[in-house]
XYZ file of N, CA, C and O in Angstrom:
480
model
N 16.890 -3.055 -21.954
C 17.864 -3.114 -20.889
C 17.482 -4.265 -19.955
O 16.337 -4.390 -19.569
N 18.433 -5.092 -19.596
C 18.161 -6.230 -18.725
C 18.350 -5.834 -17.261
O 19.152 -4.957 -16.939
N 17.602 -6.513 -16.418
C 17.696 -6.248 -14.982
C 19.033 -6.750 -14.457
O 19.566 -7.738 -14.923
N 19.561 -6.028 -13.499
C 20.804 -6.447 -12.883
C 20.609 -6.507 -11.377
O 19.699 -5.909 -10.828
N 21.489 -7.235 -10.729
C 21.441 -7.373 -9.274
C 22.254 -6.242 -8.648
O 23.422 -6.055 -8.981
N 21.634 -5.477 -7.782
C 22.307 -4.401 -7.064
C 23.066 -5.016 -5.894
O 22.509 -5.807 -5.134
N 24.312 -4.670 -5.747
C 25.146 -5.207 -4.672
C 25.094 -4.296 -3.448
O 24.914 -3.079 -3.568
N 25.294 -4.882 -2.279
C 25.340 -4.098 -1.034
C 26.387 -2.989 -1.147
O 26.178 -1.874 -0.684
N 27.518 -3.283 -1.765
C 28.601 -2.296 -1.904
C 28.162 -1.080 -2.723
O 28.788 -0.026 -2.647
N 27.091 -1.215 -3.496
C 26.607 -0.109 -4.325
C 25.614 0.805 -3.605
O 25.174 1.799 -4.180
N 25.245 0.465 -2.375
C 24.297 1.313 -1.650
C 24.969 2.652 -1.371
O 26.048 2.714 -0.798
N 24.323 3.706 -1.801
C 24.928 5.035 -1.797
C 24.477 5.929 -0.640
O 24.891 7.084 -0.564
N 23.641 5.424 0.258
C 23.247 6.219 1.424
C 23.487 5.386 2.688
O 23.398 4.158 2.646
N 23.814 6.034 3.794
C 24.127 5.279 5.023
C 22.903 4.569 5.581
O 21.767 4.941 5.275
N 23.138 3.557 6.433
C 22.004 2.859 7.036
C 21.199 3.780 7.942
O 21.662 4.836 8.359
N 19.996 3.351 8.218
C 19.086 4.135 9.048
C 19.625 4.233 10.480
O 20.298 3.324 10.959
N 19.341 5.346 11.145
C 19.759 5.558 12.537
C 18.661 5.020 13.450
O 17.681 5.705 13.751
N 18.826 3.769 13.871
C 17.807 3.112 14.683
C 17.671 3.737 16.065
O 16.574 3.772 16.627
N 18.758 4.240 16.630
C 18.704 4.850 17.963
C 17.841 6.108 17.943
O 17.029 6.325 18.829
N 18.020 6.920 16.925
C 17.229 8.146 16.807
C 15.747 7.811 16.646
O 14.884 8.435 17.243
N 15.468 6.785 15.843
C 14.082 6.362 15.663
C 13.462 5.845 16.937
O 12.289 6.118 17.228
N 14.234 5.098 17.725
C 13.728 4.573 18.991
C 13.369 5.708 19.941
O 12.366 5.643 20.650
N 14.176 6.763 19.939
C 13.887 7.919 20.783
C 12.583 8.595 20.371
O 11.881 9.172 21.197
N 12.275 8.516 19.094
C 11.052 9.132 18.568
C 9.864 8.179 18.643
O 8.745 8.546 18.277
N 10.099 6.931 19.063
C 9.009 5.968 19.193
C 8.564 5.357 17.878
O 7.423 4.920 17.760
N 9.453 5.331 16.891
C 9.118 4.771 15.578
C 9.708 3.370 15.493
O 10.874 3.162 15.830
N 8.908 2.409 15.026
C 9.378 1.022 14.943
C 10.477 0.888 13.885
O 10.562 1.669 12.945
N 11.308 -0.146 14.071
C 12.426 -0.377 13.153
C 11.952 -0.601 11.723
O 12.542 -0.062 10.783
N 10.885 -1.390 11.556
C 10.439 -1.670 10.192
C 9.926 -0.415 9.490
O 10.132 -0.232 8.297
N 9.308 0.490 10.238
C 8.834 1.753 9.641
C 10.007 2.679 9.296
O 9.989 3.359 8.281
N 11.031 2.693 10.144
C 12.224 3.485 9.843
C 12.896 2.960 8.570
O 13.301 3.736 7.702
N 12.997 1.641 8.476
C 13.636 1.046 7.304
C 12.783 1.253 6.063
O 13.307 1.484 4.972
N 11.459 1.221 6.220
C 10.576 1.517 5.086
C 10.887 2.908 4.522
O 11.036 3.073 3.308
N 11.002 3.897 5.399
C 11.309 5.255 4.933
C 12.684 5.295 4.263
O 12.873 5.981 3.260
N 13.642 4.562 4.815
C 14.976 4.491 4.207
C 14.885 3.868 2.818
O 15.494 4.371 1.862
N 14.137 2.768 2.684
C 13.984 2.102 1.384
C 13.377 3.038 0.352
O 13.846 3.115 -0.788
N 12.337 3.765 0.756
C 11.689 4.696 -0.172
C 12.673 5.766 -0.637
O 12.765 6.067 -1.826
N 13.432 6.327 0.308
C 14.423 7.353 -0.035
C 15.499 6.782 -0.942
O 15.873 7.395 -1.952
N 15.998 5.592 -0.601
C 17.055 4.940 -1.385
C 16.602 4.687 -2.821
O 17.318 5.011 -3.768
N 15.415 4.142 -2.978
C 14.904 3.824 -4.310
C 14.667 5.102 -5.114
O 15.104 5.217 -6.258
N 13.966 6.058 -4.541
C 13.659 7.292 -5.268
C 14.929 8.029 -5.678
O 15.054 8.487 -6.811
N 15.897 8.126 -4.758
C 17.157 8.807 -5.059
C 17.947 8.047 -6.134
O 18.470 8.652 -7.064
N 18.020 6.737 -5.992
C 18.755 5.936 -6.967
C 18.159 5.995 -8.357
O 18.885 6.062 -9.357
N 16.838 5.990 -8.448
C 16.180 6.106 -9.755
C 16.405 7.499 -10.351
O 16.695 7.626 -11.545
N 16.257 8.529 -9.523
C 16.454 9.904 -10.011
C 17.878 10.134 -10.494
O 18.094 10.836 -11.483
N 18.852 9.545 -9.791
C 20.258 9.721 -10.170
C 20.720 8.697 -11.209
O 21.876 8.692 -11.592
N 19.812 7.821 -11.630
C 20.095 6.781 -12.626
C 21.223 5.845 -12.187
O 22.030 5.396 -12.989
N 21.240 5.552 -10.883
C 22.178 4.589 -10.328
C 21.664 3.181 -10.613
O 22.430 2.266 -10.868
N 20.344 3.033 -10.568
C 19.708 1.786 -10.954
C 18.382 2.103 -11.618
O 17.980 3.262 -11.686
N 17.715 1.057 -12.125
C 16.542 1.243 -12.977
C 15.403 0.314 -12.567
O 15.618 -0.668 -11.850
N 14.223 0.614 -13.060
C 13.063 -0.245 -12.856
C 13.435 -1.659 -13.314
O 14.007 -1.846 -14.374
N 13.098 -2.643 -12.496
C 13.384 -4.035 -12.830
C 14.675 -4.560 -12.231
O 14.885 -5.773 -12.186
N 15.568 -3.675 -11.768
C 16.796 -4.144 -11.117
C 16.428 -4.875 -9.831
O 15.426 -4.564 -9.180
N 17.239 -5.836 -9.454
C 16.989 -6.669 -8.280
C 17.797 -6.133 -7.104
O 19.010 -5.971 -7.209
N 17.101 -5.861 -6.009
C 17.787 -5.328 -4.828
C 18.530 -6.456 -4.109
O 18.257 -7.628 -4.349
N 19.464 -6.113 -3.228
C 20.162 -7.150 -2.455
C 19.167 -7.994 -1.661
O 18.031 -7.564 -1.396
N 19.605 -9.159 -1.244
C 18.725 -10.059 -0.487
C 18.295 -9.415 0.825
O 18.958 -8.511 1.350
N 17.177 -9.901 1.345
C 16.689 -9.402 2.631
C 17.732 -9.625 3.725
O 17.926 -8.770 4.583
N 18.403 -10.759 3.675
C 19.431 -11.058 4.686
C 20.592 -10.063 4.583
O 21.081 -9.576 5.613
N 21.039 -9.748 3.373
C 22.135 -8.787 3.204
C 21.720 -7.386 3.644
O 22.487 -6.676 4.295
N 20.498 -6.980 3.298
C 20.013 -5.663 3.727
C 19.847 -5.616 5.246
O 20.130 -4.589 5.875
N 19.408 -6.723 5.846
C 19.266 -6.775 7.306
C 20.622 -6.607 7.973
O 20.743 -5.873 8.959
N 21.653 -7.252 7.447
C 23.006 -7.088 8.005
C 23.470 -5.644 7.863
O 24.089 -5.087 8.769
N 23.182 -5.042 6.712
C 23.584 -3.654 6.461
C 22.997 -2.720 7.524
O 23.650 -1.784 7.976
N 21.753 -2.983 7.930
C 21.070 -2.130 8.905
C 21.167 -2.649 10.333
O 20.644 -2.016 11.257
N 21.793 -3.822 10.505
C 21.935 -4.441 11.827
C 20.580 -4.710 12.486
O 20.344 -4.345 13.636
N 19.679 -5.310 11.687
C 18.364 -5.718 12.181
C 18.136 -7.174 11.791
O 18.902 -7.752 11.019
N 17.063 -7.759 12.278
C 16.744 -9.140 11.926
C 16.203 -9.198 10.491
O 15.697 -8.208 9.958
N 16.298 -10.381 9.920
C 15.751 -10.582 8.573
C 14.244 -10.367 8.588
O 13.684 -9.839 7.625
N 13.576 -10.745 9.675
C 12.130 -10.535 9.785
C 11.748 -9.069 9.750
O 10.763 -8.694 9.105
N 12.529 -8.240 10.430
C 12.277 -6.795 10.399
C 12.433 -6.263 8.988
O 11.605 -5.480 8.501
N 13.490 -6.707 8.300
C 13.709 -6.267 6.920
C 12.586 -6.771 6.015
O 12.104 -6.045 5.151
N 12.162 -7.998 6.230
C 11.083 -8.562 5.420
C 9.800 -7.748 5.593
O 9.109 -7.469 4.605
N 9.486 -7.346 6.815
C 8.301 -6.511 7.052
C 8.411 -5.181 6.316
O 7.458 -4.729 5.687
N 9.572 -4.540 6.400
C 9.763 -3.246 5.741
C 9.610 -3.388 4.228
O 8.966 -2.558 3.578
N 10.185 -4.437 3.660
C 10.084 -4.649 2.208
C 8.640 -4.960 1.825
O 8.146 -4.489 0.796
N 7.936 -5.707 2.662
C 6.530 -6.016 2.386
C 5.705 -4.728 2.354
O 4.863 -4.535 1.478
N 5.948 -3.831 3.306
C 5.251 -2.542 3.304
C 5.577 -1.763 2.032
O 4.701 -1.149 1.415
N 6.854 -1.774 1.641
C 7.263 -1.061 0.418
C 6.614 -1.686 -0.818
O 6.259 -0.968 -1.760
N 6.455 -3.003 -0.825
C 5.742 -3.666 -1.927
C 4.300 -3.176 -1.980
O 3.774 -2.893 -3.061
N 3.668 -3.079 -0.813
C 2.282 -2.611 -0.755
C 2.143 -1.197 -1.301
O 1.091 -0.837 -1.836
N 3.199 -0.399 -1.171
C 3.191 0.973 -1.683
C 3.609 1.061 -3.155
O 3.613 2.143 -3.728
N 3.988 -0.082 -3.739
C 4.326 -0.109 -5.158
C 5.791 0.079 -5.482
O 6.151 0.236 -6.650
N 6.675 0.051 -4.502
C 8.096 0.255 -4.749
C 8.792 -0.995 -5.279
O 9.759 -0.898 -6.016
N 8.307 -2.172 -4.883
C 8.957 -3.431 -5.250
C 7.932 -4.446 -5.725
O 6.749 -4.343 -5.423
N 8.453 -5.443 -6.431
C 7.707 -6.653 -6.784
C 8.624 -7.823 -6.485
O 9.767 -7.831 -6.907
N 8.122 -8.787 -5.755
C 8.921 -9.965 -5.438
C 8.492 -11.119 -6.328
O 7.305 -11.328 -6.557
N 9.470 -11.848 -6.799
C 9.224 -13.033 -7.618
C 10.029 -14.179 -7.038
O 11.252 -14.053 -6.862
N 9.337 -15.281 -6.767
C 10.005 -16.457 -6.231
C 11.084 -16.916 -7.204
O 10.894 -16.905 -8.417
N 12.228 -17.286 -6.674
C 13.400 -17.757 -7.438
C 14.079 -16.650 -8.240
O 15.016 -16.918 -8.980
N 13.597 -15.420 -8.137
C 14.219 -14.296 -8.842
C 14.748 -13.292 -7.832
O 15.914 -12.951 -7.829
N 13.869 -12.808 -6.968
C 14.246 -11.822 -5.972
C 13.255 -10.686 -5.929
O 12.163 -10.764 -6.494
N 13.644 -9.622 -5.273
C 12.803 -8.440 -5.143
C 13.291 -7.388 -6.118
O 14.435 -6.965 -6.062
N 12.396 -6.995 -7.030
C 12.744 -6.059 -8.095
C 12.144 -4.683 -7.833
O 11.076 -4.573 -7.226
N 12.831 -3.667 -8.317
C 12.310 -2.307 -8.242
C 11.140 -2.218 -9.215
O 11.259 -2.589 -10.378
N 10.011 -1.743 -8.710
C 8.800 -1.650 -9.529
C 8.609 -0.226 -10.029
O 9.135 0.731 -9.459
N 7.837 -0.106 -11.081
C 7.444 1.196 -11.603
C 6.175 1.599 -10.869
O 5.102 1.057 -11.129
N 6.300 2.533 -9.932
C 5.154 2.939 -9.124
C 4.014 3.478 -9.973
O 2.859 3.366 -9.591
N 4.318 4.033 -11.126
C 3.247 4.565 -11.975
C 2.469 3.454 -12.658
O 1.361 3.667 -13.111
N 3.055 2.257 -12.713
C 2.399 1.112 -13.347
C 2.085 0.022 -12.334
O 1.940 -1.137 -12.704
N 2.027 0.367 -11.060
C 1.829 -0.639 -10.005
C 0.544 -1.417 -10.238
O -0.490 -0.851 -10.560
N 0.644 -2.715 -10.088
C -0.491 -3.606 -10.253
C -1.031 -3.952 -8.875
O -0.679 -4.966 -8.290
N -1.901 -3.101 -8.352
C -2.397 -3.306 -7.004
C -3.445 -4.405 -6.940
O -3.770 -4.878 -5.878
N -3.993 -4.837 -8.076
C -4.952 -5.935 -8.058
C -4.267 -7.236 -7.673
O -4.858 -8.092 -7.041
N -3.009 -7.401 -8.089
C -2.288 -8.630 -7.812
C -2.032 -8.804 -6.323
O -2.137 -9.890 -5.788
N -1.671 -7.733 -5.637
C -1.375 -7.826 -4.211
C -1.818 -6.536 -3.542
O -1.043 -5.620 -3.362
N -3.075 -6.467 -3.205
C -3.621 -5.237 -2.650
C -3.160 -5.009 -1.215
O -2.967 -3.885 -0.799
N -2.984 -6.090 -0.454
C -2.520 -5.966 0.922
C -1.509 -7.065 1.204
O -1.462 -8.076 0.509
N -0.700 -6.863 2.224
C 0.303 -7.858 2.574
C -0.360 -9.104 3.144
O -1.502 -9.073 3.604
N 0.364 -10.206 3.129
C -0.150 -11.458 3.694
C -0.475 -11.287 5.174
O -1.470 -11.798 5.671
N 0.400 -10.562 5.871
C 0.189 -10.338 7.305
C -1.112 -9.580 7.535
O -1.929 -9.981 8.369
N -1.337 -8.504 6.784
C -2.553 -7.719 6.958
C -3.793 -8.520 6.578
O -4.850 -8.394 7.209
N -3.686 -9.358 5.553
C -4.808 -10.207 5.159
C -5.137 -11.203 6.264
O -6.316 -11.445 6.572
N -4.104 -11.786 6.887
C -4.317 -12.752 7.967
C -4.954 -12.078 9.183
O -5.876 -12.632 9.793
N -4.494 -10.872 9.515
C -5.066 -10.138 10.642
C -6.540 -9.847 10.372
O -7.394 -10.035 11.231
N -6.846 -9.419 9.158
C -8.248 -9.152 8.783
C -9.109 -10.400 8.875
O -10.249 -10.356 9.373
N -8.554 -11.522 8.432
C -9.275 -12.793 8.500
C -9.558 -13.176 9.950
O -10.660 -13.595 10.288
N -8.547 -13.025 10.816
C -8.704 -13.402 12.224
C -9.716 -12.483 12.929
O -10.437 -12.945 13.814
N -9.750 -11.230 12.549
C -10.706 -10.307 13.170
C -12.151 -10.658 12.821
O -13.043 -10.455 13.614
N -12.362 -11.203 11.615
C -13.711 -11.604 11.195
C -14.127 -12.823 11.975
O -15.200 -13.059 12.344
């Protein structure tokens, strides 16, 4: 089966409620991370999409949630660290098989690596 690009119109769950999260003191990127995890797990379980499918662009997902592209990029980076996605330059962000996650390739995000470097 070949990978396909998932369109914004195919998203089957509503965007995250940022106001409710703000009241609870949860950052936007963490709220979106939880939304991404739910979206991916539900979509895979319902066979709406499959491992290797390419999710919509960060810019399109940011518009869907009414957040900045940077916020969406942070949330996707966290999800990559958890094994939900794999990003490939010139291809996009693909749904990963969490059971086969290759954590040696990218054990921590670039941001976390830079923070660790600066602390040393």
